[in-house]
Each structure stands twice: as C-alpha cells, then as structure tokens.
XYZ file of C-alpha atoms in Angstrom:
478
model
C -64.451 -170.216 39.635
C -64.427 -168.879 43.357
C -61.425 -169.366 45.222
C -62.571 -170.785 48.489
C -63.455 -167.876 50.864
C -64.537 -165.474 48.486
C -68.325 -164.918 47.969
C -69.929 -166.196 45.425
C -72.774 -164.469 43.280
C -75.727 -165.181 46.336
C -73.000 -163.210 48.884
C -72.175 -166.514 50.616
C -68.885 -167.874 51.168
C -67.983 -170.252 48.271
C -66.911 -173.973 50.159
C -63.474 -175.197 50.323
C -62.273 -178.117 49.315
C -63.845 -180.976 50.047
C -67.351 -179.247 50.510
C -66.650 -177.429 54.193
C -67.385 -174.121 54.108
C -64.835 -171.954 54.402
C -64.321 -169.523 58.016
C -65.992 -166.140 58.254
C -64.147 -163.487 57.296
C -61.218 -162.663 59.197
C -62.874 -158.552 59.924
C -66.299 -161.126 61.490
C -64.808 -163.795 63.545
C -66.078 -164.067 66.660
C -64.348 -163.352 70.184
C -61.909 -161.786 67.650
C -58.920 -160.761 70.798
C -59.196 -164.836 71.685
C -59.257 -166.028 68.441
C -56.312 -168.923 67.328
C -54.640 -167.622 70.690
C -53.275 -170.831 71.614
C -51.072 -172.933 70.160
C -51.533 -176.595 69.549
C -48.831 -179.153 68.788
C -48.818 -181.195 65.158
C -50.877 -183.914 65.215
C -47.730 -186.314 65.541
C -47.404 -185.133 69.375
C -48.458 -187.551 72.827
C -51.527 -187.818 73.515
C -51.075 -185.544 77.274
C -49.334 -182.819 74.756
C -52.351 -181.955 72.614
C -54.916 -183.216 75.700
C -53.374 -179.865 77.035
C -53.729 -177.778 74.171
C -57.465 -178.742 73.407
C -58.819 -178.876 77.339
C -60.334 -176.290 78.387
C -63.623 -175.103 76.299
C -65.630 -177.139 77.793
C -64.859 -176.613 81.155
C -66.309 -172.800 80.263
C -69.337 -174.749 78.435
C -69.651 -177.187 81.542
C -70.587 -174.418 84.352
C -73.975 -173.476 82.193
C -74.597 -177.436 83.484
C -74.330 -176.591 87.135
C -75.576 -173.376 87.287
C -78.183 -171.962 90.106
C -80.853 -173.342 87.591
C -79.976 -176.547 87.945
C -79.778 -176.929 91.404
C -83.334 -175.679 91.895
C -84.569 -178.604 90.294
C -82.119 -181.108 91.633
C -82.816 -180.239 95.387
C -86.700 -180.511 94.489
C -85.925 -183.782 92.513
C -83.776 -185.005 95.725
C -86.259 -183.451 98.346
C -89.362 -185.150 97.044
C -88.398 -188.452 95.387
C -84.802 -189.197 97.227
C -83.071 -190.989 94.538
C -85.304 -191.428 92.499
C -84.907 -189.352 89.564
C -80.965 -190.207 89.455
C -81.672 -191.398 86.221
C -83.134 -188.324 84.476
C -80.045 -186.403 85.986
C -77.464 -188.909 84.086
C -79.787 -189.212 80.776
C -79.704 -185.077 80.583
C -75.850 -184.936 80.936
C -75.618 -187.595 78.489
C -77.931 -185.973 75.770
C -75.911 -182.477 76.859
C -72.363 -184.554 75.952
C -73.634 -185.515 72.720
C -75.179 -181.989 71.886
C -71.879 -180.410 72.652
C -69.443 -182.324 71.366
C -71.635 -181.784 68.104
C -71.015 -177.947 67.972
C -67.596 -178.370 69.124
C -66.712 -180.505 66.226
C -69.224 -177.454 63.735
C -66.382 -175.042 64.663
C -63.240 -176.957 64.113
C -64.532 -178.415 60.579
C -66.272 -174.827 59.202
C -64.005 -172.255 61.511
C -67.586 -170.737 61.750
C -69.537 -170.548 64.958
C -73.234 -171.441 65.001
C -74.335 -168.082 64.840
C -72.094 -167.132 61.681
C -73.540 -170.422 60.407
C -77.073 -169.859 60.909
C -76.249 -166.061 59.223
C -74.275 -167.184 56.008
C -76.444 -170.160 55.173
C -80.367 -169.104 56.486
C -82.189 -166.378 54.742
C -81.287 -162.617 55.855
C -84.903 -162.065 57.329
C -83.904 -164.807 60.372
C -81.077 -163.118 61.360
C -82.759 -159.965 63.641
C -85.448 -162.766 65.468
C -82.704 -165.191 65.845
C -80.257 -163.045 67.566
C -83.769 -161.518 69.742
C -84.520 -164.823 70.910
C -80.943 -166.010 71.572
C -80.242 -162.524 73.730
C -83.604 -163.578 75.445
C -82.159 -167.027 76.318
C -79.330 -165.086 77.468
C -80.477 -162.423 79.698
C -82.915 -165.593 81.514
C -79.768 -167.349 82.263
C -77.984 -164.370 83.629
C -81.417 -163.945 85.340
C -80.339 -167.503 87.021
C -76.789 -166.472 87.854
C -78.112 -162.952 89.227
C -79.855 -165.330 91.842
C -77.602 -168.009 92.423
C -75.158 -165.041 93.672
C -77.512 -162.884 95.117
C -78.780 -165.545 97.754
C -74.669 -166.486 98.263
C -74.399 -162.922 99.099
C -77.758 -163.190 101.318
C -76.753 -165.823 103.186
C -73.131 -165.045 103.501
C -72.837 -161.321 104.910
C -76.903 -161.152 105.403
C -77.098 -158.331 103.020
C -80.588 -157.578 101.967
C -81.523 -159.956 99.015
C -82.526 -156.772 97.198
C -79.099 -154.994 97.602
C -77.501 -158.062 97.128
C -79.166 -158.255 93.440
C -77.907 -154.998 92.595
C -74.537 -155.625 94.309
C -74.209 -158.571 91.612
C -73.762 -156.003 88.905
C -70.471 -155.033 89.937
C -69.338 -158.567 88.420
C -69.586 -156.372 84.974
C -65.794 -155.533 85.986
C -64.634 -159.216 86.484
C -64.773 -160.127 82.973
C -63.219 -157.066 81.707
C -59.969 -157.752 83.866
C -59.915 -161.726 82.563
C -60.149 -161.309 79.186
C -56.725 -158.777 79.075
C -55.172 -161.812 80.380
C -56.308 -164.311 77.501
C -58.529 -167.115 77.041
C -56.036 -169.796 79.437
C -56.396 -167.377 82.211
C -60.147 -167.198 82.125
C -60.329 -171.099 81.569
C -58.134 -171.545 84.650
C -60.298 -169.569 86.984
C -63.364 -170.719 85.703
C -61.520 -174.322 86.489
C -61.178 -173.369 89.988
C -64.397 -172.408 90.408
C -65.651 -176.084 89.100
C -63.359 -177.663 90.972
C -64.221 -174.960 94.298
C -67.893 -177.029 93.361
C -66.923 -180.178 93.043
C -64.797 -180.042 96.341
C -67.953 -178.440 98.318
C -69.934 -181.673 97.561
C -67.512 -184.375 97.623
C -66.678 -182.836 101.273
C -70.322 -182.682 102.261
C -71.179 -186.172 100.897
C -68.167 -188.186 101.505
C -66.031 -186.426 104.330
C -68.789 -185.102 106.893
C -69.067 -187.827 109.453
C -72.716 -186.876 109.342
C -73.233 -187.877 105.471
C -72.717 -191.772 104.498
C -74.782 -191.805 101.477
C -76.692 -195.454 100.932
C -74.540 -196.196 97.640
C -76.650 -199.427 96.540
C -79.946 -196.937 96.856
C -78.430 -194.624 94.696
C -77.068 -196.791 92.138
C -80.741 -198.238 91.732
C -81.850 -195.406 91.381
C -79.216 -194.520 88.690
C -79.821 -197.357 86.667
C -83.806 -198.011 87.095
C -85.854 -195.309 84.973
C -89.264 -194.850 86.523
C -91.584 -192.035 86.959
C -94.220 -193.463 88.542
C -94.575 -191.350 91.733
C -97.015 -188.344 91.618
C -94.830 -185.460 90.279
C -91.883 -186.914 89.127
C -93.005 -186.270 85.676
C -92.468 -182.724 85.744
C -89.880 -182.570 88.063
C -88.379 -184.376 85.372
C -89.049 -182.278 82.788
C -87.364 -179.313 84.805
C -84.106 -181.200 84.660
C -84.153 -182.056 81.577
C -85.209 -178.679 80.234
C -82.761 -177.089 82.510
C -80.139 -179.342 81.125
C -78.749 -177.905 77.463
C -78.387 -174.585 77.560
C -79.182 -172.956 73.925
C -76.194 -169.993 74.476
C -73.729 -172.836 75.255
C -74.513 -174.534 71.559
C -73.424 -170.992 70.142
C -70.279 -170.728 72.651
C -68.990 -173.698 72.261
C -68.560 -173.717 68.667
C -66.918 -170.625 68.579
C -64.110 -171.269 71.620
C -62.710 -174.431 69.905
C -61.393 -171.641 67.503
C -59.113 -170.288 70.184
C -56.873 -172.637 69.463
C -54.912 -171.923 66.588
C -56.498 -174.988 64.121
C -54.754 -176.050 60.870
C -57.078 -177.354 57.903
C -55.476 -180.469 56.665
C -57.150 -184.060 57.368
C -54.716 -184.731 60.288
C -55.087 -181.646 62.416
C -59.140 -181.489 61.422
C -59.217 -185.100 62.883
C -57.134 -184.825 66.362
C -58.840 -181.432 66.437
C -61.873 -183.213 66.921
C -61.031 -186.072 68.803
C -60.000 -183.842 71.412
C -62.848 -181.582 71.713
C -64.658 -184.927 72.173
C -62.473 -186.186 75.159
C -62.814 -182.210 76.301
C -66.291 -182.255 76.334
C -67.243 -185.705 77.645
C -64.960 -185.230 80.560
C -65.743 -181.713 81.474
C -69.358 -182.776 81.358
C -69.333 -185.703 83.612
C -67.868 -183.739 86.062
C -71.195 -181.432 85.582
C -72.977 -185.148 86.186
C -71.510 -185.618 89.299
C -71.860 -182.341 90.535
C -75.640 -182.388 89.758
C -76.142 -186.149 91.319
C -74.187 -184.584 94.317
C -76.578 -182.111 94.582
C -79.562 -184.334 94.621
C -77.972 -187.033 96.853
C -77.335 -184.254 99.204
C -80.865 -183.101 99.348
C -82.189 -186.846 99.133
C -80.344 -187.233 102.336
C -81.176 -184.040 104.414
C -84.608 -183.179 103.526
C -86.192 -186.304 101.969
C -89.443 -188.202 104.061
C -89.615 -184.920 106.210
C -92.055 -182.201 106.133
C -90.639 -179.659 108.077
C -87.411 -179.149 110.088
C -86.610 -176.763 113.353
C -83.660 -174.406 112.641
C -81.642 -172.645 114.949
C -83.810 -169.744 117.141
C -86.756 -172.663 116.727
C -88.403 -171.738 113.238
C -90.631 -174.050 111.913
C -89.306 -174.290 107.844
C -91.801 -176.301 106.011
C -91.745 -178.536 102.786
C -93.895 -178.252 100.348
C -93.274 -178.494 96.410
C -93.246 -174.896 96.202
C -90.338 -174.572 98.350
C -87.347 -172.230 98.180
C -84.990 -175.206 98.077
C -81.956 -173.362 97.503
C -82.853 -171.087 100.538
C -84.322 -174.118 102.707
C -80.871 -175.855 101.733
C -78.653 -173.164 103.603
C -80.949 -172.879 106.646
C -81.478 -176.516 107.690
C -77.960 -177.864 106.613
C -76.271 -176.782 109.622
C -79.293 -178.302 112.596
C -79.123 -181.227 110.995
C -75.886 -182.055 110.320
C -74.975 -180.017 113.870
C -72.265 -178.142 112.429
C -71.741 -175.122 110.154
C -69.433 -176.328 108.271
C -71.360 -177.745 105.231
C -73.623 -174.738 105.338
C -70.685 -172.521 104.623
C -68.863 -174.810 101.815
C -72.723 -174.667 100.447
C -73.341 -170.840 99.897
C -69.444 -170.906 98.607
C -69.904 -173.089 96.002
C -73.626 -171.573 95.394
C -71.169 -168.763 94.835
C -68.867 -169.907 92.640
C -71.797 -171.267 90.417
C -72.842 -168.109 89.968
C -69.715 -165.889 89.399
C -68.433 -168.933 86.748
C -71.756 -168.978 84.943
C -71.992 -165.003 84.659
C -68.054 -165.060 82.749
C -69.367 -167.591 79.828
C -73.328 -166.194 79.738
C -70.831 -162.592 78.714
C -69.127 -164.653 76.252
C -72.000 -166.437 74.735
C -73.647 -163.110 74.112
C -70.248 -161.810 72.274
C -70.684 -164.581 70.081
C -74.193 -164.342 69.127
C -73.970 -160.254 68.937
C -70.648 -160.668 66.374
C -71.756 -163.450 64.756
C -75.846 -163.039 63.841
C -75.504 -159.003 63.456
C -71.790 -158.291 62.773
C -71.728 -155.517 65.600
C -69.455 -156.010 67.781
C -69.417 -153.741 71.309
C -66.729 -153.157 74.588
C -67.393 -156.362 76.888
C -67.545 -154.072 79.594
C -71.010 -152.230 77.778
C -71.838 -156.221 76.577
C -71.963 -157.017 80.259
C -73.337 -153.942 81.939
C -76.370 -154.227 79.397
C -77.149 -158.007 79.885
C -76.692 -157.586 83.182
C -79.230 -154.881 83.398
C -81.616 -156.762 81.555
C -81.261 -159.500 83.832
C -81.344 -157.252 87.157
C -84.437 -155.032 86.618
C -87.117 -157.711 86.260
C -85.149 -159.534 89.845
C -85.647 -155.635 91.535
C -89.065 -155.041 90.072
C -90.339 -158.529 91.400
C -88.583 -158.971 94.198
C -89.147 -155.410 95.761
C -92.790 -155.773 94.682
C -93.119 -159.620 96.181
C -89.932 -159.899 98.836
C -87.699 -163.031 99.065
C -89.869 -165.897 98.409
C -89.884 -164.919 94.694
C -86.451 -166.822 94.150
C -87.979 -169.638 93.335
C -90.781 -168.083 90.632
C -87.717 -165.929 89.087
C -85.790 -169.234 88.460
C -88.822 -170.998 87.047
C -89.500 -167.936 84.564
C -85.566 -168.081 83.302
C -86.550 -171.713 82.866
C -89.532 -171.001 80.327
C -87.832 -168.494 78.521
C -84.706 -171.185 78.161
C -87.150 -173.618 76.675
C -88.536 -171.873 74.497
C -85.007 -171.299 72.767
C -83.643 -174.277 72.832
C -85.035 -175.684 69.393
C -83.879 -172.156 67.387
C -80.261 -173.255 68.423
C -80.365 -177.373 68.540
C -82.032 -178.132 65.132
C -79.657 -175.568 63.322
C -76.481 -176.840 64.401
C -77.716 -180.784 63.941
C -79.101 -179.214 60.259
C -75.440 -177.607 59.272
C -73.528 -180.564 60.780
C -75.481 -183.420 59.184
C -75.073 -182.266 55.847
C -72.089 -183.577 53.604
C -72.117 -179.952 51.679
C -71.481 -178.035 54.451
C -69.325 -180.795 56.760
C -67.911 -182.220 53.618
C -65.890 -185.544 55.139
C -66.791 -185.061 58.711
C -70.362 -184.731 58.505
C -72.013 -186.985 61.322
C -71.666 -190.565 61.382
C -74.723 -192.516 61.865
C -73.972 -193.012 65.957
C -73.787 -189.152 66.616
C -76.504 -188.725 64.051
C -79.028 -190.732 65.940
C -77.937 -189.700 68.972
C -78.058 -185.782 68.408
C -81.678 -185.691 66.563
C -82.799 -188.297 69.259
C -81.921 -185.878 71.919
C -83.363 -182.983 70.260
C -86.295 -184.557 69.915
C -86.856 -185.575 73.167
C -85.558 -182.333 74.932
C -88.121 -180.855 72.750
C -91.059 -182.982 73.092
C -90.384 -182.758 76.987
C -89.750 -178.787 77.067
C -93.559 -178.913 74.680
C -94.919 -181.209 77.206
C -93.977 -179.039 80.459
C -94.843 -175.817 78.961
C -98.425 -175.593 79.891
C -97.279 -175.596 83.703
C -94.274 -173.698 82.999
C -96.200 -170.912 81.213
C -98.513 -170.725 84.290
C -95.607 -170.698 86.460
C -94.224 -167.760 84.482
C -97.509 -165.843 84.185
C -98.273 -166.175 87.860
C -94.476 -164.499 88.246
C -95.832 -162.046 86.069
C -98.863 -160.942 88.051
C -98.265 -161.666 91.358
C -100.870 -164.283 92.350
C-alpha cells in the first residue's frame, strides 16, 4: 500500500488520510523561496494572535478587485446611471468573497495550488492549453495595469502616453527587490498601496467640502436591483465580468501555503477559518473602494453631457468615453480645486503598481505549477510584461490616446473567456469528498460557489457578442 505522498501506479499522488490529497512534491511547490515562510501560532492561541499570522493573502488577492479594469466600468456605471447599478457592484464582490475564500480553503486542505491540482488530477493533454489560456488571462490583466499606470504617469509628469507605456516596464525591477525581503514585506507594501486607495476616496467623498454624497440615494440604490434603464444591462455585465479575476483563483490557493500549515484537524480548521475572515475582510474593502469609485463619478459627471475644463475645452460624454481620462480632467473645474485630481492619478497609481506585483506572482504559480518550469522573476516579469506592452505600443502609436478605453475592453474579453477554465476546476476539486476528504464544501458554500459560477458565466456568455466586437474593432482600427 502507498504511503501517502508517494505515487501510485497512474503517477498521481496516493491521498492521505482521510481522503485529501497529499501536497506536491516538495522539488514542485509553488512560489518555492515563500513557501511555509511564516510562522503561525497553535491553534490554542487568541484570536488577534493567529488573525495576524493568517492576514495578509488576500490583501495581495484583493488589488486584482480594484484594479484599472474595474474602474473603467465603475466610472461608466456611475457616469450614466448615478447610483444605480450599486447593486451589481456589491453582488460581484460578494460572488468574488465566496469564490476566494473557496481556493483559499483548496490550498490549506490539499497543500496543492489550483494549478498543481488541475495537473495531478486532469489528463496530461490539458496541461499545455490550460497554462496557454491562463498566461493569456495574465498578460490581459497586466495589459490593464500597463494602463492604469501609464495614464498616472500621463497625467502626473505629462509624459507622452506612449513613453509612459514603455516607462511602465521598468516596474520588472520592483518585484525582484520585494521578494528578497519575503512574503510580509511584499504584503505590507501592497497594504499601503490599498490603503493609499482607500484614503484617496474616502478623502474625495467624505472630506472635500465639495462632495456630500446623498447617502439615502445610494443606499437605494444598494439595496434595489433593477436594470431597467437602456444600457445598464451591459454595463452590468462589465462589472461583473471584470469582477473575479481567473489568475487570482490560482494565486490565492497557493499563498495560504506561506504560512507554515500543520495537517492535524485543529490547525486544518483555524487554518481555514482564518483565510475566511482574511478574505471577506480584505474584499469588502475592494467593495468599498469600487462603490467609492462609482459614487464619485455618480456625483461629478452624472445628468451632464459635457463639462468646460480649464483653458475652455469642451470634454464631452458619451458611452464611449475615456472615463478614466475624463475623470482626471474635469475633477479639478468642478470641484475648483486640484486637490482631488491629484489624490486621483495617485491612487490610479497605486492600483496599478499593486496589481502588476500579484499579476508576477500569479504567473509564478501557474508556470511552476501546470508545467513544472520554473524561471528568475526578474525574466517572469520582463516577459509578461512585454507581452502586455507591445500590443499597448502597436495600438496606441497606430491609433493615439483615445485607445485606452478599447485596450481595457480587449483585456476584458480575453479575462472572460478564462474565467470558466479556472472557476469550475477549483469548485470540481473542492466539492469532492475524495479529494477534500472532511472539509469538502458544505451545502452553503456549495450553492453559493456553483451559483456564482454560473451566473458569472452565463453573464460573461451573454456580453460576449458586444465584447467580441469591441475587441475586433480594437483589432482593426474602425
């Protein structure tokens, strides 16, 4: 009989006790210079003890949830139906809370990742087109980030939004000096840059004499699905589709094994109870980041078709709109100062920068754990960063600035069209008593992770039509 860990006669890892699968060999785990690199106290410790162990993965997970992606289709969602689509924003974090939490708990219970996962227990042929599509996910979210900084940069020191697109590759070096300093130093910075977000908004909103937001509006709007304006159907869908990234599903699962997890019931339990609080709280931080966002354009752009900046340019609104552009320019003329502008492009900025540190991890993961390769994260980076700058160059040279917009809604597409190779695996592995053993789902997270595949994927199925015509008219030019 197999000792757990060995292979058995099929090459696959025989299961441990209890039916959970054993973890990947110790010469294939994933982010292997991070891996069980922080301690955690016995289960028997205070609550705030292991809450400070176990906090932090899902802060890095959380930024993919505010990234320059998402605020494209907040500000449209805010700029054409004010509060409207509140609703959709808080039903995508919530479907994102329970898809994380999910993965999170796939790595503390099988010490595998989703990608080592999908290897050991799928047939060898879906290895090479699973790891394709998930570098494809990858590069389009970098593709995001590439932006999100790009126009910071733009806006900021009025570099060329060509040059400042190419300037973004330099970031290849930022990752390469975190990770010598561990996983707690990158989760800290990363932290600062969330909370560099958060502080932006809750400034512009709440502190700017300018800003009183209509609170009663916005909690109707919050609590009172409707769709029933022209639009607001696919506007929705863009949330929603921009809401779970497929890379974070992957990364997530494989940074709960930082910490340095014991196997027995107790540990296996707190492990996961903690990863829970971890993830719902680092995610409704994303919520209210995104709602900000909205709210913020609800209140400056919504009702109005145009707007008169400073030097007297006539910006006009039109559902094809650069929002994150339009967003800089007419902040500061009508709010009359220059101060929200600024704390704007800075935490435009630090969407970007935090987003680019976990895309490079996420594409670690998937590289190590589908193929078994494993390359410097200074090459990693400089290569997905490539493949994420040329097509920006290429179409922007060819088209100029106002191709910001069709860049983000190509990343978008390409997104989508991952999203079910990562979500149905991981709900697969983790609702199945063989390879869970004990902590397979119960029926609550069950429901409530198929139900939000589903519907992510019947809305992603739904929007693609548009999206793909979005994507091909990126593609051509006209």
């Amino acid at each position: 009989m197999n000792e757990p860990g060995q292979l058995t006669d099929g090459g696959k890892p025989a299961p441990a006790a209890g039916g959970i699968a054993a973890a990947a060999p110790a010469g294939h785990m994933s982010l292997e210079g991070m891996h069980g690199t922080v301690d955690v106290p016995r289960p028997q410790a205070g609550f705030w003890q292991q809450w400070k162990a176990f906090v932090g993965p899902a802060i890095l997970i959380s930024v993919g949830y505010m990234d320059p992606g998402n605020w494209g289709t907040d500000l449209s969602g805010g700029a054409q139906f004010k509060y409207g689509l509140l609703w959709v924003v808080g039903v995508a974090s919530l479907m994102a809370i329970f898809m994380q939490v999910i993965a999170s708990r796939l790595g503390v219970v099988t010490g595998k990742d989703l990608a080592q996962c999908c290897r050991d227990w799928y047939p060898g042929w879906t290895r090479w087109p699973n790891w394709l599509f998930c570098e494809l996910a990858i590069g389009a979210c970098d593709l995001a980030e590439v932006l999100g900084s790009a126009v910071a940069l733009n806006i900021m020191f009025h570099i060329p939004l060509l040059w400042a697109v190419i300037i973004t590759g330099l970031d290849v070096m930022l990752l390469l000096a975190l990770q010598r300093f561990g996983m707690r130093t990158i989760e800290a910075i990363v932290l600062l840059l969330v909370a560099t977000i958060g502080a932006c908004y809750f400034i512009e909103i709440f502190v700017l004499p300018q800003m009183r937001p209509n609170f009663m509006e916005m909690a109707h709007g919050l609590l009172t699905p409707t769709l029933h304006e022209n639009g607001m159907i696919y506007v929705a869908i863009g949330i929603i589709g921009a809401t779970v990234m497929p890379h974070n599903l992957y990364l997530h699962s494989a940074l709960v094994q930082s910490r340095k997890l014991q196997k027995d019931e107790a540990s296996i339990r707190s492990a996961i109870r903690f990863n829970a609080i971890d993830s719902i709280a680092a995610l409704t931080v994303a919520f209210f980041v995104n709602a900000a966002i909205m709210v913020l354009a609800a209140m400056v752009f919504y009702g109005k078709t145009s707007v008169t900046v400073a030097g007297g340019q006539v910006v006009a609104f039109t559902p094809d709109s650069d929002w994150i552009r339009i967003a800089y320019l007419t902040l500061a003329p009508l709010l009359g100062t220059s101060v929200a502008s600024a704390l704007f492009v800075i935490a435009l900025l630090a969407s970007g920068q935090s987003s680019t540190i976990t895309g490079t991890l996420a594409g670690q993961v998937v590289m190590e754990g589908f193929m078994h390769w494993r390359i410097q994260p200074w090459l990693r980076r400089l290569i997905t960063r490539a493949l994420a700058i040329i097509p920006a160059v290429i179409i922007i040279g060819i088209r100029g600035d106002s191709s910001v917009n069709d860049l983000l809604t190509l990343s978008q597409v390409v997104l989508a069209l991952q999203l079910p190779f990562a979500m149905f695996p991981l709900l697969h592995f983790t609702s199945s008593r063989k390879k869970m053993g004990p902590w397979k789902l119960g029926w609550f997270l069950l429901l409530a992770g198929w139900g939000s595949a589903l519907l992510i994927t019947g809305m992603d199925i739904c929007g693609l039509p548009d999206s793909l015509k979005s994507a091909w008219h990126v593609i051509l030019g006209r």
